[in-house]
Short mmCIF file of C-alpha atoms in Angstrom, two decimals:
data_model
loop_
_atom_site.label_atom_id
_atom_site.label_comp_id
_atom_site.label_asym_id
_atom_site.label_seq_id
_atom_site.Cartn_x
_atom_site.Cartn_y
_atom_site.Cartn_z
CA MET A 1373 95.10 123.59 105.84
CA LEU A 1374 94.02 120.82 109.22
CA GLN A 1375 96.83 120.98 112.67
CA SER A 1376 96.25 117.81 113.69
CA PHE A 1377 96.65 117.22 117.96
CA SER A 1378 100.58 117.40 118.09
CA SER A 1379 101.82 114.02 119.29
CA GLU A 1380 102.55 114.52 122.78
CA SER A 1381 98.52 115.52 123.40
CA ALA A 1382 97.30 113.13 125.66
CA GLN A 1383 93.61 112.48 124.93
CA SER A 1384 93.47 110.27 121.81
CA HIS A 1385 91.90 111.20 118.06
CA ILE A 1386 91.14 110.31 114.74
CA VAL A 1387 92.01 112.36 111.93
CA VAL A 1388 90.42 111.23 108.00
CA THR A 1389 91.29 112.89 104.86
CA ALA A 1390 89.03 112.25 102.28
CA ASN A 1391 91.02 113.30 98.02
CA GLU A 1392 87.11 115.08 97.13
CA SER A 1393 85.13 117.04 99.14
CA ILE A 1394 82.30 115.32 101.30
CA ALA A 1395 78.92 117.09 100.11
CA VAL A 1396 76.50 118.46 101.92
CA GLY A 1397 74.51 115.69 104.12
CA ALA A 1398 76.56 113.18 104.22
CA LYS A 1399 75.83 111.07 107.51
CA ILE A 1400 79.88 110.93 109.57
CA THR A 1401 79.61 107.92 111.79
CA ILE A 1402 81.76 106.49 114.65
CA LYS A 1403 81.99 103.69 115.26
CA ASP A 1404 84.22 101.43 118.58
CA GLU A 1405 85.75 97.71 117.89
CA ALA A 1406 82.76 96.27 118.98
CA GLY A 1407 80.51 98.34 117.41
CA LYS A 1408 79.56 100.72 119.03
CA VAL A 1409 78.40 104.33 117.82
CA LEU A 1410 81.00 106.92 119.62
CA TYR A 1411 80.03 109.59 116.92
CA GLU A 1412 76.95 110.36 113.81
CA HIS A 1413 75.51 113.40 112.61
CA ILE A 1414 74.30 114.73 109.36
CA ASN A 1415 76.96 117.51 108.22
CA LYS A 1416 76.04 120.99 107.45
CA LYS A 1417 78.39 122.07 105.39
CA ALA A 1418 81.36 120.72 102.74
CA PHE A 1419 84.22 119.26 103.75
CA SER A 1420 87.34 117.02 103.30
CA ALA A 1421 89.18 116.60 106.36
CA LEU A 1422 87.63 115.39 110.09
CA VAL A 1423 89.41 115.77 112.97
CA TYR A 1424 87.99 113.95 116.27
CA SER A 1425 88.41 114.06 119.66
CA SER A 1426 86.83 112.01 122.97
CA LYS A 1427 87.59 110.83 126.24
CA ASP A 1428 86.04 107.06 125.26
CA LEU A 1429 88.23 107.08 122.58
CA VAL A 1430 92.14 104.99 123.28
CA LYS A 1431 95.41 104.96 122.02
CA ALA A 1432 96.16 102.42 119.13
CA LYS A 1433 92.96 100.74 118.67
CA ASN A 1434 90.84 100.66 115.42
CA TYR A 1435 86.87 102.86 115.01
CA THR A 1436 85.48 102.36 112.08
CA VAL A 1437 84.47 106.32 110.27
CA GLN A 1438 81.66 105.62 107.68
CA ILE A 1439 80.74 109.03 105.08
CA GLY A 1440 78.16 108.40 103.76
CA ASP A 1441 79.00 105.13 101.65
CA THR A 1442 82.14 105.04 102.40
CA ILE A 1443 83.81 102.89 105.99
CA LEU A 1444 87.31 103.55 106.23
CA GLU A 1445 88.82 101.80 109.17
CA THR A 1446 91.69 103.69 111.46
CA ILE A 1447 93.15 103.80 114.33
CA SER A 1448 93.32 106.85 117.07
CA LYS A 1449 96.04 108.37 118.01
#
């Protein structure tokens, strides 16, 4: 079960869910609209949901989330 931040939370966040489990060893990269890397990690456990929160995120801005070869665009909440 995934529980995200409250809609009343002051800090922005991104939530990504996958239809299938993401395999161990997938590279996860989150970039802002200018292409600046905000987060990069190689996962050590399989997962199907990702929640990322940072002071660097701005509400209602576009961010690119790349998990392995899959690229997603998402808007922070």
